[in-house]
Coordinates of C-alpha atoms in Angstrom, one line a residue:
M1 CA -35.0 131.3 46.0
A2 CA -34.1 129.8 49.3
Q3 CA -30.6 128.6 50.3
L4 CA -30.0 126.0 53.0
V5 CA -27.5 127.5 55.5
E6 CA -27.7 125.3 58.5
T7 CA -29.0 121.9 59.5
Y8 CA -29.6 120.8 63.1
A9 CA -29.6 117.0 62.4
C10 CA -31.7 114.4 64.2
S11 CA -30.2 111.7 66.3
P12 CA -29.7 108.1 65.2
A13 CA -32.8 105.8 65.6
T14 CA -32.1 103.7 68.7
E15 CA -33.8 100.6 70.1
R16 CA -33.5 99.3 73.7
G17 CA -31.3 96.2 74.0
R18 CA -29.6 96.7 70.5
G19 CA -26.5 98.3 69.4
I20 CA -26.5 100.9 66.6
L21 CA -24.0 101.4 63.8
L22 CA -22.0 104.5 63.1
A23 CA -19.8 104.7 60.0
G24 CA -16.8 106.9 59.5
D25 CA -14.8 108.3 56.7
T26 CA -11.4 108.9 58.2
K27 CA -10.1 111.2 55.4
T28 CA -12.8 113.9 55.9
D29 CA -13.8 113.3 59.6
T30 CA -17.4 112.5 58.4
I31 CA -19.8 110.2 60.1
A32 CA -22.9 108.5 58.8
Y33 CA -25.9 107.0 60.7
C34 CA -29.5 106.0 60.1
T35 CA -32.7 107.4 61.3
G36 CA -36.3 106.9 59.9
R37 CA -36.0 106.5 56.2
S38 CA -33.0 108.8 56.0
V39 CA -29.2 108.3 56.1
I40 CA -27.6 111.3 57.9
I41 CA -24.1 112.4 56.9
R42 CA -22.4 115.0 59.0
R43 CA -18.9 116.3 59.7
L44 CA -17.5 116.2 63.3
D45 CA -15.5 119.4 62.7
A46 CA -18.5 121.3 61.3
P47 CA -21.7 120.1 63.1
L48 CA -24.0 122.4 61.1
D49 CA -22.9 120.8 57.9
A50 CA -25.2 117.8 57.7
W51 CA -27.4 116.4 54.9
A52 CA -29.8 113.5 54.5
Y53 CA -30.1 110.9 51.8
Q54 CA -33.9 110.1 51.7
D55 CA -34.5 107.7 48.9
H56 CA -35.1 104.5 50.9
A57 CA -38.8 103.3 51.0
Y58 CA -38.3 101.6 54.4
P59 CA -36.6 102.5 57.6
T60 CA -32.8 102.5 57.1
T61 CA -30.6 100.3 59.3
V62 CA -26.9 100.8 58.2
A63 CA -24.8 103.0 55.9
R64 CA -21.1 102.6 55.1
F65 CA -18.6 104.7 53.1
S66 CA -16.7 102.8 50.4
P67 CA -12.9 102.5 51.1
N68 CA -12.1 105.3 48.6
G69 CA -14.8 107.6 50.1
E70 CA -16.7 108.1 46.8
W71 CA -19.7 105.8 47.4
V72 CA -22.1 105.0 50.2
A73 CA -23.9 101.7 50.6
S74 CA -27.0 101.9 52.7
A75 CA -29.5 99.2 53.7
D76 CA -33.0 99.1 55.2
A77 CA -35.5 96.9 57.0
S78 CA -36.9 95.4 53.8
G79 CA -33.5 93.8 53.0
S80 CA -32.7 96.3 50.2
V81 CA -29.2 97.7 49.7
R82 CA -28.5 100.8 47.6
V83 CA -25.1 102.0 46.5
W84 CA -25.1 105.8 45.7
G85 CA -22.6 108.6 44.9
R86 CA -21.5 110.6 47.9
Y87 CA -20.9 113.8 46.0
G88 CA -22.8 115.8 43.2
D89 CA -26.3 114.7 42.6
R90 CA -25.9 111.5 44.7
A91 CA -27.0 109.2 41.8
L92 CA -28.1 105.7 42.5
K93 CA -25.4 103.3 41.1
A94 CA -27.0 100.0 42.0
E95 CA -29.8 98.4 44.1
F96 CA -29.9 94.8 45.4
R97 CA -32.1 92.8 47.7
P98 CA -29.6 90.3 49.1
L99 CA -31.7 89.3 52.2
S100 CA -35.4 88.7 52.6
G101 CA -35.5 90.5 55.9
R102 CA -33.9 93.4 57.7
V103 CA -30.2 94.1 57.1
D104 CA -28.4 94.6 60.4
D105 CA -24.8 95.2 59.2
L106 CA -22.9 95.8 56.0
R107 CA -19.2 96.0 55.2
W108 CA -17.2 96.8 52.1
S109 CA -14.2 94.6 51.1
P110 CA -11.0 96.6 51.4
D111 CA -10.5 96.7 47.6
G112 CA -14.0 98.2 47.3
L113 CA -15.3 95.5 45.0
R114 CA -17.5 93.4 47.3
I115 CA -20.0 94.0 49.9
V116 CA -21.1 91.6 52.7
V117 CA -24.4 92.0 54.5
S118 CA -25.9 90.2 57.5
G119 CA -29.3 90.3 59.2
D120 CA -32.6 88.5 59.2
G121 CA -33.9 86.3 56.4
K122 CA -36.1 83.4 55.6
G123 CA -34.7 79.9 55.8
K124 CA -31.0 79.8 56.4
S125 CA -29.9 82.9 54.4
F126 CA -28.7 85.4 57.1
V127 CA -25.5 86.5 55.4
R128 CA -24.6 87.2 51.7
A129 CA -21.6 88.6 50.0
F130 CA -21.8 90.0 46.4
V131 CA -19.8 91.9 43.8
W132 CA -21.5 95.3 44.0
D133 CA -21.4 96.3 40.3
S134 CA -23.0 93.0 39.1
G135 CA -24.7 91.7 42.2
S136 CA -23.3 88.2 41.7
T137 CA -22.9 86.2 44.9
V138 CA -19.4 85.2 46.1
G139 CA -19.7 82.2 48.4
E140 CA -21.9 80.2 50.6
F141 CA -22.6 81.3 54.2
D142 CA -23.9 78.4 56.2
G143 CA -23.7 78.0 60.0
H144 CA -26.2 80.4 61.5
S145 CA -29.6 79.5 62.7
K146 CA -30.8 83.0 63.9
R147 CA -30.5 86.7 63.0
V148 CA -26.9 87.7 62.3
L149 CA -26.3 91.1 64.0
S150 CA -22.8 91.9 62.8
C151 CA -20.3 91.0 60.1
D152 CA -16.8 92.2 59.0
F153 CA -14.3 91.8 56.2
K154 CA -10.6 91.3 56.9
P155 CA -8.9 94.5 55.7
T156 CA -5.8 92.6 54.4
R157 CA -5.2 89.6 52.2
P158 CA -5.9 86.7 52.5
F159 CA -9.5 87.8 52.7
R160 CA -11.7 86.4 55.4
I161 CA -15.3 87.2 56.6
V162 CA -16.5 86.9 60.2
T163 CA -20.1 87.1 61.4
C164 CA -21.9 86.9 64.7
G165 CA -25.5 86.9 66.0
E166 CA -28.4 85.9 68.2
D167 CA -27.5 82.2 68.1
F168 CA -24.5 83.0 70.4
L169 CA -22.1 82.1 67.6
A170 CA -19.4 83.8 65.7
N171 CA -18.5 82.2 62.3
F172 CA -15.4 82.3 60.3
Y173 CA -15.3 82.1 56.5
E174 CA -12.4 81.8 54.1
G175 CA -12.4 82.8 50.5
P176 CA -13.2 84.3 47.9
P177 CA -15.4 82.5 47.0
F178 CA -16.2 82.3 50.7
K179 CA -16.7 79.0 52.5
F180 CA -17.7 78.2 56.1
K181 CA -14.5 77.2 58.0
N182 CA -15.6 77.0 61.7
S183 CA -17.9 78.3 64.4
I184 CA -16.8 80.0 67.6
R185 CA -18.9 79.0 70.6
D186 CA -17.2 81.0 73.4
H187 CA -20.1 83.3 74.2
S188 CA -23.1 82.5 76.3
N189 CA -25.5 85.2 75.0
F190 CA -26.2 87.3 71.9
V191 CA -22.9 88.3 70.1
N192 CA -23.6 92.0 69.3
C193 CA -20.7 93.2 67.3
I194 CA -17.6 91.7 65.6
R195 CA -14.7 93.9 64.2
Y196 CA -11.3 93.3 62.5
S197 CA -8.4 95.4 63.6
P198 CA -7.3 97.9 60.9
D199 CA -4.0 95.8 60.3
G200 CA -6.0 92.6 59.9
S201 CA -4.1 90.7 62.5
K202 CA -6.9 90.2 65.0
F203 CA -10.7 90.5 65.4
I204 CA -12.8 91.0 68.5
T205 CA -16.3 89.9 69.5
V206 CA -18.4 91.6 72.2
S207 CA -21.6 90.1 73.7
S208 CA -24.5 90.5 76.0
D209 CA -22.6 88.2 78.3
K210 CA -20.4 91.2 79.2
K211 CA -17.3 89.7 77.6
G212 CA -15.0 90.8 74.8
L213 CA -12.9 88.0 73.2
I214 CA -10.0 88.4 70.8
Y215 CA -9.1 86.0 67.9
D216 CA -6.3 85.5 65.4
G217 CA -7.4 87.3 62.2
K218 CA -6.0 84.7 59.8
T219 CA -7.0 81.4 61.6
G220 CA -9.9 82.4 63.8
E221 CA -8.3 80.9 66.9
K222 CA -9.0 82.5 70.3
I223 CA -5.9 84.3 71.5
G224 CA -7.1 86.6 74.3
E225 CA -9.9 88.4 76.1
L226 CA -10.7 91.7 77.7
S227 CA -9.8 91.6 81.4
A228 CA -12.8 91.0 83.8
E229 CA -11.1 93.4 86.2
G230 CA -12.8 96.8 85.8
G231 CA -14.9 95.2 83.0
H232 CA -18.4 96.1 82.0
T233 CA -21.3 95.2 84.2
G234 CA -23.9 95.2 81.5
S235 CA -24.3 94.0 77.9
I236 CA -21.6 95.3 75.6
Y237 CA -23.3 96.6 72.4
A238 CA -20.5 97.9 70.2
V239 CA -16.7 97.9 69.8
S240 CA -14.3 100.0 67.7
W241 CA -10.5 99.7 67.1
S242 CA -8.0 102.5 67.3
P243 CA -6.3 103.4 63.9
D244 CA -3.0 101.7 65.1
S245 CA -4.8 98.4 66.1
K246 CA -3.4 98.7 69.6
Q247 CA -6.5 99.8 71.5
V248 CA -10.3 99.2 71.4
L249 CA -13.3 101.3 72.6
T250 CA -16.3 99.4 74.0
V251 CA -19.8 100.8 75.1
S252 CA -22.3 99.1 77.2
A253 CA -25.8 99.1 78.9
D254 CA -23.9 99.9 82.1
K255 CA -23.7 103.5 80.8
T256 CA -20.0 103.5 80.5
A257 CA -17.5 103.5 77.6
K258 CA -14.1 101.8 78.3
L259 CA -10.7 102.1 76.5
W260 CA -8.7 98.9 76.5
D261 CA -5.0 98.4 75.6
I262 CA -4.5 95.2 73.6
M263 CA -1.2 93.7 74.9
E264 CA 1.4 91.7 73.0
D265 CA -0.2 88.5 74.3
A266 CA -3.6 89.7 72.9
S267 CA -5.1 90.2 76.3
G268 CA -7.1 93.4 76.9
K269 CA -6.1 95.6 79.9
L270 CA -8.4 98.4 81.0
N271 CA -6.8 101.7 80.2
R272 CA -9.6 104.0 81.5
T273 CA -13.4 104.3 81.8
L274 CA -14.9 107.3 80.0
A275 CA -17.9 108.6 82.0
C276 CA -20.5 110.1 79.8
P277 CA -22.4 112.9 81.4
G278 CA -26.1 112.2 81.9
T279 CA -28.9 112.0 84.5
G280 CA -28.4 108.3 85.1
G281 CA -31.6 107.2 83.5
V282 CA -32.3 104.4 80.9
D283 CA -31.6 107.0 78.2
D284 CA -27.9 107.1 79.2
M285 CA -27.2 103.4 78.3
L286 CA -24.6 103.5 75.5
V287 CA -25.5 101.7 72.3
G288 CA -23.0 102.8 69.7
C289 CA -19.3 103.9 69.4
L290 CA -16.8 104.8 66.8
W291 CA -13.0 105.5 67.0
Q292 CA -12.2 108.0 64.2
N293 CA -8.8 109.6 64.0
D294 CA -8.6 111.5 67.3
H295 CA -12.3 111.3 68.0
L296 CA -13.9 108.8 70.4
L297 CA -17.6 108.8 69.7
T298 CA -20.3 107.3 71.9
V299 CA -24.1 107.4 71.4
S300 CA -26.6 106.9 74.1
L301 CA -30.1 105.3 73.9
G302 CA -31.6 108.8 74.2
G303 CA -29.6 109.9 71.1
T304 CA -26.9 112.0 72.7
F305 CA -23.4 112.0 71.1
N306 CA -20.4 112.4 73.3
V307 CA -17.1 113.1 71.5
F308 CA -13.9 112.5 73.5
S309 CA -10.4 113.3 72.3
A310 CA -8.3 110.1 72.1
S311 CA -5.0 112.1 72.7
N312 CA -6.5 113.9 75.7
P313 CA -9.3 111.7 77.2
D314 CA -9.5 113.8 80.4
K315 CA -10.9 116.7 78.4
E316 CA -14.6 117.3 78.8
P317 CA -16.4 115.6 75.8
V318 CA -18.2 117.7 73.2
M319 CA -21.9 116.9 73.4
F320 CA -24.6 117.1 70.8
A321 CA -27.9 115.6 70.2
G322 CA -31.1 115.9 68.1
H323 CA -34.7 114.8 68.2
L324 CA -35.6 111.2 67.7
K325 CA -39.3 111.8 66.7
T326 CA -41.3 114.2 64.6
I327 CA -40.8 117.8 65.6
S328 CA -44.2 119.4 66.2
S329 CA -43.4 123.0 67.0
L330 CA -40.7 125.7 67.0
V331 CA -40.7 128.8 69.2
L332 CA -38.2 131.6 68.7
F333 CA -37.0 133.8 71.6
P334 CA -36.5 137.1 69.7
Q335 CA -34.9 138.9 72.6
S336 CA -32.2 136.4 73.1
S337 CA -28.6 137.0 71.9
P338 CA -27.5 134.9 70.1
R339 CA -30.9 133.9 68.8
T340 CA -32.4 130.9 70.6
I341 CA -35.0 128.5 69.3
L342 CA -36.9 125.8 71.2
S343 CA -38.2 122.8 69.5
T344 CA -40.6 120.1 70.8
S345 CA -41.4 116.6 69.7
Y346 CA -44.5 114.7 70.8
D347 CA -42.4 112.2 72.9
G348 CA -42.0 115.2 75.4
V349 CA -38.5 116.2 74.4
I350 CA -37.7 120.0 74.4
M351 CA -34.4 121.1 72.8
R352 CA -32.7 124.4 72.7
W353 CA -30.9 125.5 69.6
I354 CA -28.6 128.5 69.0
Q355 CA -28.4 130.1 65.6
G356 CA -24.8 129.6 64.2
V357 CA -23.9 127.1 66.9
G358 CA -26.6 124.3 66.8
Y359 CA -27.3 122.1 69.8
G360 CA -27.7 124.2 72.9
G361 CA -29.0 121.5 75.4
R362 CA -32.1 119.7 76.3
L363 CA -34.6 121.2 78.8
M364 CA -35.1 118.9 81.7
R365 CA -38.7 118.8 82.9
K366 CA -39.7 117.1 86.2
N367 CA -42.7 115.4 84.6
N368 CA -41.7 114.2 81.1
T369 CA -45.3 114.0 79.7
Q370 CA -46.1 113.9 76.0
I371 CA -46.5 117.2 74.2
K372 CA -49.2 118.0 71.7
C373 CA -49.5 121.8 72.0
F374 CA -46.7 124.2 73.0
A375 CA -46.2 127.9 73.6
A376 CA -43.4 129.8 75.3
V377 CA -42.1 133.1 76.3
E378 CA -38.6 133.8 77.7
E379 CA -39.5 132.9 81.3
E380 CA -42.2 130.3 80.9
L381 CA -43.3 127.3 78.9
V382 CA -46.9 126.3 78.4
T383 CA -47.6 122.7 77.3
S384 CA -50.5 120.3 76.9
G385 CA -50.5 116.6 76.0
Y386 CA -53.2 114.0 75.3
D387 CA -55.2 114.6 78.4
N388 CA -57.2 117.6 79.6
K389 CA -54.4 119.3 81.4
V390 CA -52.4 122.4 80.6
F391 CA -49.0 122.9 82.3
R392 CA -47.3 126.2 83.0
I393 CA -43.6 125.7 83.7
P394 CA -41.3 128.4 84.9
L395 CA -38.1 128.4 82.9
N396 CA -34.7 129.5 84.2
G397 CA -31.9 128.9 81.7
D398 CA -31.9 125.1 81.0
Q399 CA -33.8 124.3 84.3
C400 CA -37.5 123.9 84.3
G401 CA -39.2 124.8 87.7
D402 CA -42.2 123.0 89.2
A403 CA -45.1 122.8 86.8
E404 CA -48.5 124.0 87.7
S405 CA -51.3 122.1 85.9
V406 CA -54.9 123.0 85.4
D407 CA -57.7 120.9 83.9
V408 CA -59.4 122.8 81.1
G409 CA -62.3 120.3 80.6
G410 CA -61.3 118.9 77.2
Q411 CA -58.1 118.0 75.2
P412 CA -56.5 121.3 74.1
N413 CA -56.0 121.7 70.3
A414 CA -54.3 125.2 70.5
L415 CA -52.4 127.1 73.2
N416 CA -52.1 130.9 72.8
L417 CA -50.2 133.3 75.0
A418 CA -50.9 137.1 74.8
I419 CA -47.2 138.1 74.2
Q420 CA -47.6 141.6 75.8
N421 CA -49.4 140.0 78.8
P422 CA -48.1 136.4 79.1
E423 CA -49.9 135.5 82.3
F424 CA -53.1 135.6 80.1
A425 CA -53.6 132.5 77.9
L426 CA -56.4 131.4 75.6
I427 CA -56.9 127.7 75.2
T428 CA -59.3 126.0 72.8
T429 CA -60.7 122.5 73.0
D430 CA -63.1 120.8 70.5
S431 CA -66.1 122.5 72.1
G432 CA -64.9 125.5 74.2
I433 CA -62.8 128.6 74.6
V434 CA -61.0 128.7 77.9
L435 CA -59.3 131.8 79.4
L436 CA -56.5 131.3 81.9
H437 CA -54.9 133.8 84.2
N438 CA -51.7 132.2 85.4
S439 CA -53.0 128.8 86.4
K440 CA -56.6 129.6 87.0
V441 CA -59.5 129.2 84.6
I442 CA -61.2 132.5 84.6
S443 CA -63.9 131.6 82.0
T444 CA -65.1 128.8 79.8
T445 CA -67.2 129.6 76.7
K446 CA -69.0 126.6 75.2
V447 CA -69.7 126.7 71.4
N448 CA -72.0 124.8 69.1
Y449 CA -69.4 124.0 66.4
T450 CA -66.1 122.0 66.5
I451 CA -63.0 124.1 67.0
T452 CA -59.8 123.0 65.3
S453 CA -57.5 126.0 65.8
S454 CA -57.2 129.5 67.4
S455 CA -55.0 132.5 67.9
V456 CA -55.0 135.5 70.3
S457 CA -53.8 139.0 69.6
P458 CA -50.6 140.1 71.4
D459 CA -52.6 142.4 73.8
G460 CA -55.1 139.7 74.6
T461 CA -58.3 141.7 73.5
E462 CA -59.2 139.6 70.4
A463 CA -59.2 136.0 69.2
V464 CA -59.7 134.3 65.9
V465 CA -61.1 130.8 66.2
G466 CA -61.1 128.3 63.3
A467 CA -63.6 125.5 62.9
Q468 CA -64.1 122.1 61.3
D469 CA -66.7 123.8 58.9
G470 CA -63.9 126.1 57.5
K471 CA -65.3 129.3 59.1
L472 CA -63.3 131.8 61.1
R473 CA -65.0 133.4 64.0
I474 CA -63.7 136.6 65.5
Y475 CA -64.2 137.2 69.2
S476 CA -63.6 140.3 71.4
I477 CA -62.2 139.6 74.9
N478 CA -63.0 141.9 77.8
G479 CA -61.9 140.7 81.2
D480 CA -63.5 137.2 81.4
T481 CA -66.2 137.7 78.7
V482 CA -65.8 136.5 75.2
T483 CA -68.2 138.0 72.5
E484 CA -68.5 136.8 69.0
E485 CA -68.0 139.8 66.6
A486 CA -67.9 138.4 63.0
V487 CA -67.8 135.2 60.9
L488 CA -65.4 135.0 57.9
E489 CA -66.1 132.5 55.1
K490 CA -63.5 131.6 52.5
H491 CA -62.0 128.2 53.4
R492 CA -63.3 124.9 52.0
G493 CA -61.8 122.7 54.8
A494 CA -61.1 122.5 58.5
I495 CA -58.8 125.3 59.7
T496 CA -55.3 124.0 60.8
S497 CA -53.4 127.1 61.8
I498 CA -54.0 130.8 62.5
H499 CA -51.4 133.5 63.2
Y500 CA -51.5 137.3 63.7
S501 CA -48.8 139.3 61.9
P502 CA -46.2 140.9 64.2
D503 CA -47.6 144.4 63.5
V504 CA -51.1 143.0 64.2
S505 CA -52.6 144.6 61.0
M506 CA -53.3 141.2 59.4
F507 CA -53.7 137.5 60.3
A508 CA -53.2 134.4 58.2
S509 CA -55.2 131.2 58.2
A510 CA -54.7 127.8 56.6
D511 CA -56.8 124.7 56.1
V512 CA -56.6 120.9 55.3
N513 CA -57.7 121.7 51.8
R514 CA -54.2 123.1 51.1
E515 CA -55.3 126.8 51.0
A516 CA -53.9 129.8 53.0
V517 CA -55.5 133.2 53.2
V518 CA -54.1 136.5 54.6
W519 CA -56.8 138.8 56.0
D520 CA -56.8 142.5 56.8
R521 CA -57.6 142.8 60.5
A522 CA -59.4 146.2 60.5
S523 CA -61.6 145.7 57.4
R524 CA -61.8 141.8 57.7
E525 CA -61.3 141.8 53.9
I526 CA -59.0 139.3 52.1
K527 CA -55.5 140.8 51.6
L528 CA -53.7 138.0 49.8
K529 CA -55.6 135.2 48.1
N530 CA -55.0 132.2 45.6
M531 CA -52.4 130.8 48.0
L532 CA -53.1 127.3 46.7
Y533 CA -49.7 125.9 45.8
H534 CA -49.4 123.0 48.2
T535 CA -50.5 119.5 47.2
A536 CA -51.7 118.5 50.7
R537 CA -52.9 119.9 54.0
I538 CA -51.1 123.0 55.4
N539 CA -49.9 122.3 59.0
T540 CA -48.4 125.6 60.0
V541 CA -48.1 129.3 59.2
A542 CA -45.4 131.8 60.2
W543 CA -44.7 135.6 59.7
S544 CA -41.5 137.5 59.2
P545 CA -40.8 140.1 62.0
D546 CA -41.5 143.0 59.6
S547 CA -44.9 141.4 58.6
R548 CA -43.8 141.4 54.9
L549 CA -43.5 137.7 54.3
V550 CA -45.8 134.8 55.3
A551 CA -44.7 131.2 55.1
T552 CA -46.7 128.0 55.0
G553 CA -45.5 124.4 55.8
S554 CA -47.4 121.4 54.5
L555 CA -47.7 117.6 54.7
D556 CA -46.4 117.6 51.0
T557 CA -42.8 118.1 52.4
C558 CA -42.6 121.8 51.1
A559 CA -42.5 125.2 52.7
I560 CA -43.7 128.2 50.6
V561 CA -42.9 131.8 51.2
Y562 CA -45.3 134.6 50.0
E563 CA -44.7 138.3 49.9
I564 CA -47.6 140.6 51.0
G565 CA -48.5 143.1 48.3
K566 CA -47.3 140.7 45.5
P567 CA -49.4 138.1 43.7
A568 CA -49.3 134.6 45.2
A569 CA -47.8 133.3 42.0
S570 CA -44.5 135.1 42.7
R571 CA -43.9 132.7 45.7
I572 CA -40.7 131.0 46.8
T573 CA -41.0 127.2 47.2
I574 CA -38.6 125.1 49.3
K575 CA -39.2 121.6 47.8
G576 CA -38.6 118.6 49.9
A577 CA -37.8 120.6 53.0
H578 CA -38.6 117.7 55.3
L579 CA -39.4 114.1 54.4
G580 CA -42.9 113.2 55.7
G581 CA -44.0 116.9 56.0
V582 CA -43.3 120.3 57.6
H583 CA -44.7 120.8 61.1
G584 CA -42.8 123.7 62.6
L585 CA -42.0 127.1 61.1
T586 CA -40.6 130.3 62.4
F587 CA -38.6 133.3 61.0
V588 CA -35.5 134.3 63.0
D589 CA -35.2 137.5 61.0
N590 CA -36.7 139.1 57.9
D591 CA -35.0 136.8 55.5
T592 CA -34.2 133.7 57.5
L593 CA -36.8 130.9 57.8
V594 CA -36.4 127.9 60.1
T595 CA -38.4 124.7 59.3
A596 CA -38.8 121.4 61.2
G597 CA -40.7 118.3 60.4
E598 CA -41.4 114.6 60.5
D599 CA -37.7 113.7 59.7
A600 CA -36.8 115.1 63.2
C601 CA -34.4 117.6 61.6
I602 CA -34.4 121.4 61.7
R603 CA -33.2 123.5 58.7
V604 CA -32.3 127.1 58.4
W605 CA -32.9 128.8 55.0
K606 CA -31.9 132.2 53.7
V607 CA -34.8 133.5 51.6
V608 CA -33.6 135.6 48.7
Q609 CA -36.3 137.6 46.9
Q610 CA -36.1 137.7 43.1

């Protein structure tokens, strides 16, 4: 069996020019956010304790904890809302489709009986409120002509609902049943976020016109605004109230977060500007915020969280982040202490993770090109993208030096470093085998079949090349000459991954036809067969350091661990390891497997042999 011990969660899905929503449960210091088809729930005081709800069929847009903390309501781009249990087996309690388009915001009523949603829809239906156990509508929400970006429930009686959106309006509704009372026309651009203070006395709107306006919570009359002095110089995307209703936190495209004191006369005076560390690029625009207990949370467009302390805002913020796109590869640095893992996603992001700690920083490269293939040793990264170039990048801590690039004459489909001799690399393209010494091509061998995968032995004297026709060809390497030694036939589909075992006595190969095979290197006989337990193509293979276990990761969302010397039927299957498929695998020790995949998360599993 395999137990999940750590999760390095992905970042929330962000979109330029739009705010994103973070939900908080104040009793347990837990936050929720959306990414892909998942809702991620994680604790601020225990960042490795994160899990994903993955039952939506479309990209998720918003999730909120119920007032009692027992339920979560989450919505998606198709207009569907699901209410599910937060604990236990997370059973689905109810599902509705209140809007015909994307849901942009969702709030529970303070008594936990009703839900209001806003977003995009056909005709005039951009907002709906309903009783969540029956789905019956409570009121009519006229008054908007375009997508409604945000909505909120007044947290005290008499109940009110406020909404705002792309028609530059904020609307005020009384009820229940809710009826349109009046429109607020004080903004001159998109109104991005609207929020009631926890005591219900006021609400605030923030807009792309760089203003924040404050209204009376019961009547909807304008009573104040955030001072222009020291104000934001870019669109304000999100706002969050302090628990005592006396301050607000705002975030903006100008890359700053600001704390405001709300005075007796309801005007907002700048208390301080929180500078979020960053490189000053577009990715540092702030698109989301949350004030939860003593934590001030901000999220940037690049998916980086900064957590400030409300009681001591001068303290350096705690930073953490995750991938935004599919993770395509994992590389372990076995010599590092504590153990360090690098992960890459095809958008060119390389992250460092530390076992037991989690996020260890992002590697900054001078040329942020896309990454298709990746290999690394402690002092050097080797990458290739979607052109014919291979980059060798010196690595010094978190800093990448100047990359040297070399054209290998075709798009690489595998990069292999000879671990004992890392200046030697073997690169394969569709039609050739290229040997590199540092950044020079020392030989190119053309072949008359289509190469799909390859691997090189740690000492650089042998290579196994896998082809579209399912055959494995073994080559010996002597200096700059590559000689074919043998052809192995067993696979019935194109080879996707090949790996030598750490003791170099075996190698494992896998194919698109969902089969993996372990071969004895000396005799070239099959050592472990019938590894046919996936239901779709195998993407990746990994060995444990003692060469006793071999793991496969597949498009079918599962990872399977086999033990050498035991029949394949005695395998350990990790079901649903990653929504969308497993693309990265590595062992950190003999019984700890790390997986990564399309859901942009990384998970660490303890493998316990039966």
